[in-house]
């Protein structure tokens, strides 16, 4: 990309005035992106790691689900051959799913606060200009249209980048678990994202709910979702619909999100196509080691959402992730941001990380590649050791708790 491309593809060059000559090109692109008026959101509703055989076997340690030790993966494991060819500021580490599909190791989370119309378009444009080639989306985020507009405009302005160079994930929401609704969901996402296929399609939660309409979940008298008990307890019909979408080529890979070991064990018994991914909350306050190991063992790539630990939330320990002294000391001593430390820690553990931000400087810095020394990596592991606190639990919205044992022990938000 040239500076001419950036200027000619935007509606304004005002943000370039008084910008220091030394400003990185990606930052200039983000300044333009965040000054450009985004298309309206017309549909807004109110409402691996490499598979086990590649990683664990090559390093000589077990992927047993009973393991409680976070393994040290040497920096030498991440060879140049793993690099993703379209990134510019990051090492571009990628992973290979069990079906051979490549997935960039650092994705850009697109969740945005409701009502922030236009912010997703700006943030995604900035991320793409920075070099991200992996976008994590969902029906629930209500902004797939803005993501699609940003991707379409970026590709038009950058003809050297093709659709197949951008990995797009989206997810089916709880009220769309009936087979016909799963089909509606993928078609809706394809239309809004303005693409012919999705790279990765996930079942967002292991919870099925009634729908008011396909655009709106049904809410009961208690203000919570009306749960479809039979489909929640036996999601085989939902997964059969996911497999159909995969076999039709509308999704290059399929998977789940927020699924437990127990849920995965049931799914694997009847799945004709095994889930390629399980997207779960992972950070030093919730290392999720047993589940991560289980996924590796069964060639399911873990993806970490909230890899920075929902930094503004305070768990029952009274300590924020962003205020942990050890983590901040590692960042300060190494000249990194705290986010860079946490992203590098996740990558070295062997899974995809999905940071999100609407701040141009943070979008850029999160994508910069760093490699933790063994000492730094072990220091983060010690912070994670023995911790288990979940920031994302929508039990009060759903009226259904995926992790009741954690709630009982006050280990969940």
XYZ file of C-alpha atoms in Angstrom:
413
model
C 0.000 0.000 0.000
C 1.216 3.532 -0.784
C 0.291 6.835 0.788
C -1.468 7.670 -2.497
C -3.687 4.592 -2.066
C -4.624 5.687 1.434
C -5.521 9.220 0.426
C -7.292 8.359 -2.819
C -9.392 5.674 -1.139
C -10.683 8.003 1.558
C -12.962 11.008 1.649
C -10.589 13.198 3.586
C -6.911 14.090 3.944
C -7.521 16.409 6.902
C -6.063 13.998 9.483
C -2.712 14.068 7.643
C -2.249 17.758 8.384
C 0.290 18.331 11.167
C 1.186 14.638 11.181
C 4.933 14.123 11.822
C 6.857 12.769 8.807
C 8.067 9.825 10.897
C 4.539 8.565 11.545
C 4.246 4.904 10.431
C 2.255 4.313 7.261
C -0.264 2.123 9.076
C -0.997 4.921 11.532
C -1.575 7.367 8.664
C -4.009 4.882 7.176
C -5.827 4.575 10.486
C -6.025 8.351 10.873
C -7.744 8.535 7.511
C -10.012 5.588 8.308
C -11.190 7.058 11.590
C -11.933 10.422 9.966
C -13.987 8.961 7.135
C -17.739 8.732 7.508
C -18.787 5.109 7.573
C -21.817 3.705 5.770
C -24.922 3.510 7.943
C -25.804 0.272 9.702
C -29.120 -0.539 8.000
C -29.954 -3.701 9.879
C -29.169 -2.686 13.456
C -31.550 -4.305 15.910
C -32.303 -3.149 19.393
C -32.594 -5.940 21.354
C -3.466 -23.777 17.377
C -2.571 -24.236 17.715
C -1.603 -26.529 14.937
C -3.375 -29.853 15.356
C -1.860 -32.089 18.033
C 0.207 -34.036 15.521
C 1.981 -30.819 14.482
C 2.599 -29.285 17.906
C 2.688 -31.682 20.819
C 4.213 -34.659 19.016
C 6.980 -32.518 17.538
C 7.879 -31.082 20.926
C 7.815 -34.343 22.803
C 5.201 -33.718 25.461
C 1.754 -35.109 26.060
C -1.554 -33.412 25.322
C -3.324 -35.331 28.081
C -6.459 -33.596 29.331
C -5.339 -34.338 32.875
C -2.283 -32.118 32.543
C -2.190 -29.103 34.815
C 1.174 -27.751 33.724
C 1.483 -25.021 31.117
C 4.172 -26.288 28.733
C 7.130 -24.168 27.704
C 7.202 -23.963 23.923
C 10.626 -22.758 22.736
C 10.819 -19.710 20.485
C 12.636 -21.865 17.944
C 9.358 -23.731 17.311
C 7.946 -20.727 15.480
C 9.932 -21.019 12.269
C 9.730 -18.628 9.288
C 7.808 -21.317 7.396
C 4.785 -20.602 9.582
C 4.624 -16.983 8.518
C 1.490 -15.705 6.842
C 2.486 -13.915 3.597
C 0.161 -10.909 3.701
C 0.985 -9.349 7.059
C 3.250 -6.327 7.232
C 3.929 -5.501 10.867
C 3.535 -8.874 12.560
C 5.504 -12.085 12.190
C 2.299 -13.336 10.622
C 2.264 -16.617 12.518
C -0.497 -18.876 11.271
C -1.924 -22.216 12.313
C -3.263 -25.120 10.289
C -6.684 -26.572 11.068
C -7.263 -30.325 10.967
C -8.723 -30.011 7.445
C -5.668 -28.146 6.126
C -7.162 -24.643 6.214
C -4.667 -21.968 7.288
C -5.738 -19.442 9.911
C -3.766 -16.321 10.933
C -2.671 -16.488 14.564
C -3.733 -12.953 15.463
C -7.311 -12.018 14.631
C -9.162 -8.743 15.046
C -12.240 -8.889 17.253
C -15.145 -6.843 15.876
C -17.457 -6.744 18.881
C -18.602 -3.149 19.439
C -20.910 -1.475 21.896
C -24.504 -1.264 20.714
C -25.260 2.017 19.010
C -21.670 2.735 17.990
C -22.705 3.023 14.345
C -19.719 3.526 12.067
C -17.093 2.625 14.658
C -16.782 -0.949 13.440
C -16.233 0.203 9.860
C -13.467 2.541 10.984
C -11.836 -0.004 13.265
C -11.878 -2.797 10.663
C -10.521 -0.449 7.995
C -7.731 0.538 10.351
C -7.007 -3.093 11.193
C -6.832 -4.121 7.540
C -4.550 -1.189 6.729
C -2.341 -2.209 9.648
C -2.014 -5.741 8.295
C -4.599 -7.876 10.078
C -5.942 -10.594 7.805
C -8.269 -12.320 10.262
C -11.606 -10.808 11.309
C -13.730 -12.329 14.066
C -17.428 -11.504 13.626
C -20.817 -12.730 14.871
C -24.539 -12.288 14.257
C -24.834 -11.091 17.858
C -22.452 -8.177 17.283
C -25.004 -6.615 14.915
C -22.297 -5.063 12.760
C -21.572 -7.594 10.020
C -22.747 -5.026 7.468
C -20.066 -2.567 8.552
C -17.425 -5.290 8.478
C -18.526 -6.230 4.967
C -18.395 -2.616 3.799
C -14.903 -2.198 5.255
C -13.618 -5.370 3.592
C -15.205 -4.466 0.252
C -13.748 -0.950 0.284
C -10.329 -2.183 1.400
C -10.136 -4.772 -1.376
C -11.206 -2.181 -3.941
C -8.428 0.149 -2.791
C -5.826 -2.633 -2.577
C -6.082 -4.861 -5.660
C -2.998 -6.855 -4.641
C -4.981 -8.237 -1.690
C -7.622 -10.814 -2.613
C -10.699 -12.032 -0.760
C -8.944 -15.332 -0.028
C -6.211 -13.415 1.795
C -8.676 -12.280 4.471
C -9.884 -14.924 6.923
C -13.431 -14.143 8.088
C -15.157 -15.898 10.967
C -18.757 -15.417 12.033
C -21.131 -17.225 14.382
C -24.725 -18.411 14.673
C -26.637 -17.072 17.683
C -28.636 -19.018 20.273
C -32.117 -18.458 18.822
C -31.012 -19.756 15.422
C -30.076 -23.335 16.368
C -32.892 -25.095 14.527
C -31.510 -26.479 11.239
C -33.545 -24.142 9.029
C -32.465 -21.183 11.152
C -28.792 -22.182 10.977
C -29.175 -22.063 7.195
C -30.866 -18.658 7.424
C -28.039 -17.424 9.648
C -25.251 -18.306 7.210
C -27.164 -16.784 4.292
C -27.797 -13.622 6.313
C -24.131 -13.350 7.267
C -22.956 -13.937 3.699
C -25.240 -11.151 2.490
C -24.215 -8.650 5.167
C -20.515 -9.458 4.900
C -20.796 -9.264 1.093
C -18.870 -12.483 0.505
C -19.527 -15.820 -1.198
C -18.204 -17.968 1.643
C -17.187 -17.766 5.293
C -13.778 -19.050 6.307
C -14.963 -20.208 9.727
C -18.543 -20.599 10.980
C -19.085 -21.245 14.698
C -21.935 -22.142 17.032
C -21.565 -19.172 19.386
C -22.880 -20.822 22.578
C -23.959 -24.366 23.523
C -27.402 -22.967 24.297
C -30.477 -23.118 22.049
C -33.256 -20.573 22.544
C -36.667 -19.770 21.115
C -36.954 -17.010 18.530
C -39.442 -14.170 18.259
C -38.330 -13.770 14.662
C -35.108 -14.757 12.955
C -33.832 -11.284 13.783
C -34.837 -11.407 17.446
C -34.580 -13.932 20.307
C -37.721 -14.594 22.344
C -37.574 -13.055 25.814
C -39.599 -14.584 28.640
C -41.506 -12.853 31.485
C -38.320 -12.940 33.584
C -36.490 -10.867 30.970
C -34.289 -13.782 29.945
C -34.080 -16.021 26.901
C -36.619 -18.824 26.541
C -34.426 -21.915 26.412
C -35.043 -24.800 23.998
C -34.179 -27.571 26.434
C -34.242 -30.494 23.987
C -31.967 -28.803 21.438
C -29.645 -27.524 24.161
C -29.254 -31.005 25.633
C -28.974 -32.647 22.215
C -27.485 -30.238 19.649
C -27.037 -32.926 16.984
C -29.624 -31.334 14.622
C -27.768 -28.022 14.898
C -24.443 -29.668 14.130
C -25.895 -31.567 11.171
C -26.928 -28.195 9.727
C -23.388 -26.894 10.312
C -21.953 -29.935 8.533
C -24.285 -29.357 5.579
C -23.061 -25.771 5.266
C -19.460 -27.013 5.370
C -20.054 -29.695 2.745
C -21.742 -27.135 0.490
C -18.636 -24.935 0.652
C -20.383 -21.985 2.280
C -17.921 -22.307 5.160
C -14.325 -23.496 4.768
C -14.275 -24.683 8.384
C -16.803 -25.078 11.197
C -16.556 -25.116 14.950
C -17.967 -24.085 18.278
C -17.477 -21.436 20.938
C -17.780 -21.575 24.726
C -18.052 -25.364 24.698
C -16.864 -27.403 27.664
C -15.037 -30.731 27.640
C -18.307 -32.485 28.455
C -20.056 -30.787 25.542
C -17.232 -31.588 23.139
C -17.201 -35.237 24.212
C -20.885 -35.549 23.318
C -20.402 -33.722 20.023
C -17.457 -35.866 18.937
C -19.535 -39.040 19.352
C -21.907 -38.130 16.526
C -20.003 -35.573 14.447
C -19.269 -36.600 10.871
C -17.153 -33.457 10.597
C -15.286 -32.769 13.812
C -15.265 -29.151 14.978
C -12.135 -27.471 13.689
C -12.137 -24.739 16.351
C -13.364 -24.040 19.883
C -13.316 -20.313 20.652
C -13.099 -19.787 24.410
C -12.085 -17.217 26.998
C -8.351 -17.521 27.758
C -6.013 -15.129 29.585
C -3.637 -15.340 32.579
C -6.545 -15.174 35.034
C -8.269 -18.036 33.136
C -5.544 -20.143 31.444
C -8.127 -22.896 30.792
C -5.330 -25.447 30.560
C -7.415 -28.619 30.825
C -9.773 -27.523 28.046
C -6.895 -26.284 25.877
C -5.145 -29.647 26.262
C -8.357 -31.504 25.436
C -8.761 -29.476 22.245
C -5.162 -30.152 21.199
C -5.628 -33.865 21.852
C -8.643 -33.967 19.530
C -7.155 -31.690 16.853
C -9.504 -28.821 17.680
C -7.747 -25.462 17.519
C -8.432 -23.243 20.545
C -9.053 -19.566 19.892
C -8.746 -17.077 22.747
C -11.317 -14.331 23.058
C -10.737 -11.709 25.750
C -7.000 -12.570 25.594
C -6.252 -9.314 27.414
C -8.445 -10.392 30.298
C -11.326 -7.894 30.118
C -8.888 -5.480 31.660
C -11.409 -3.103 33.200
C -13.340 -5.830 35.010
C -12.463 -6.650 38.607
C -12.796 -10.313 39.671
C -13.582 -11.344 43.223
C -9.857 -11.236 43.986
C -10.081 -7.464 43.669
C -7.244 -7.344 41.123
C -7.590 -6.283 37.500
C -5.522 -8.049 34.862
C -4.289 -4.637 33.744
C -3.032 -3.889 37.264
C -1.184 -7.137 37.918
C 2.284 -6.094 39.003
C 4.161 -9.031 37.507
C 2.555 -8.646 34.089
C 3.247 -4.919 34.056
C 6.849 -5.458 35.147
C 7.397 -7.866 32.250
C 5.998 -5.323 29.804
C 7.968 -2.404 31.238
C 11.269 -4.267 31.395
C 10.933 -5.565 27.840
C 9.695 -2.295 26.373
C 6.365 -3.842 25.397
C 2.755 -2.938 25.984
C 0.872 -5.197 28.378
C -1.358 -6.288 25.491
C 1.687 -7.352 23.463
C 2.857 -9.524 26.348
C -0.528 -11.240 26.680
C -0.892 -11.773 22.926
C 2.620 -13.235 22.660
C 1.920 -15.512 25.634
C -1.186 -16.894 23.947
C 0.561 -17.467 20.629
C 3.416 -19.259 22.328
C 0.943 -21.527 24.124
C -0.185 -22.564 20.653
C -3.548 -20.981 19.857
C -5.163 -18.071 17.999
C -5.621 -14.820 19.928
C -8.394 -12.313 19.175
C -7.685 -8.871 20.643
C -10.095 -6.036 19.912
C -9.844 -2.264 20.086
C -11.298 0.829 18.470
C -8.175 2.875 19.245
C -5.897 3.218 16.177
C -2.671 3.203 18.193
C -3.706 0.077 20.097
C -4.902 -1.646 16.929
C -1.412 -1.112 15.533
C 0.567 -1.998 18.657
C -1.463 -5.165 19.265
C -0.413 -6.410 15.839
C 3.309 -5.841 16.345
C 5.089 -9.107 16.857
C 7.171 -9.766 19.952
C 8.641 -13.004 21.238
C 8.808 -13.535 24.960
C 12.009 -14.926 26.397
C 11.705 -18.196 28.285
C 12.048 -16.199 31.505
C 9.243 -13.808 30.531
C 7.012 -16.650 29.384
C 7.523 -18.537 32.641
C 6.781 -15.373 34.628
C 3.378 -15.070 32.923
C 2.785 -18.776 33.547
C 3.370 -18.219 37.260
C 0.740 -15.474 37.259
C -1.665 -17.894 35.548
C -0.856 -20.844 37.806
C -3.779 -21.769 40.024
C -6.014 -18.993 38.688
C -9.478 -19.585 37.302
C -11.774 -16.604 36.908
C -14.177 -16.160 34.011
C -15.133 -12.627 32.977
C -17.627 -13.583 30.245
C -20.660 -15.479 31.510
C -24.001 -14.392 30.066
C -26.080 -16.507 32.458
C -28.140 -13.494 33.549
C -29.059 -12.768 29.924
C -29.665 -16.358 28.877
C -31.239 -17.724 32.030
C -28.886 -20.668 31.572
C -25.437 -21.188 33.080
C -22.833 -23.104 31.077
C -20.516 -23.183 34.112
C -22.735 -23.619 37.220
C -19.883 -25.115 39.236
C -17.858 -21.923 38.727
C -20.771 -19.710 39.685
C -21.235 -21.715 42.884
C -17.597 -21.061 43.787
C -17.776 -17.381 42.809
C -15.286 -17.977 39.997
C -17.368 -16.343 37.299
C -18.626 -12.845 36.586
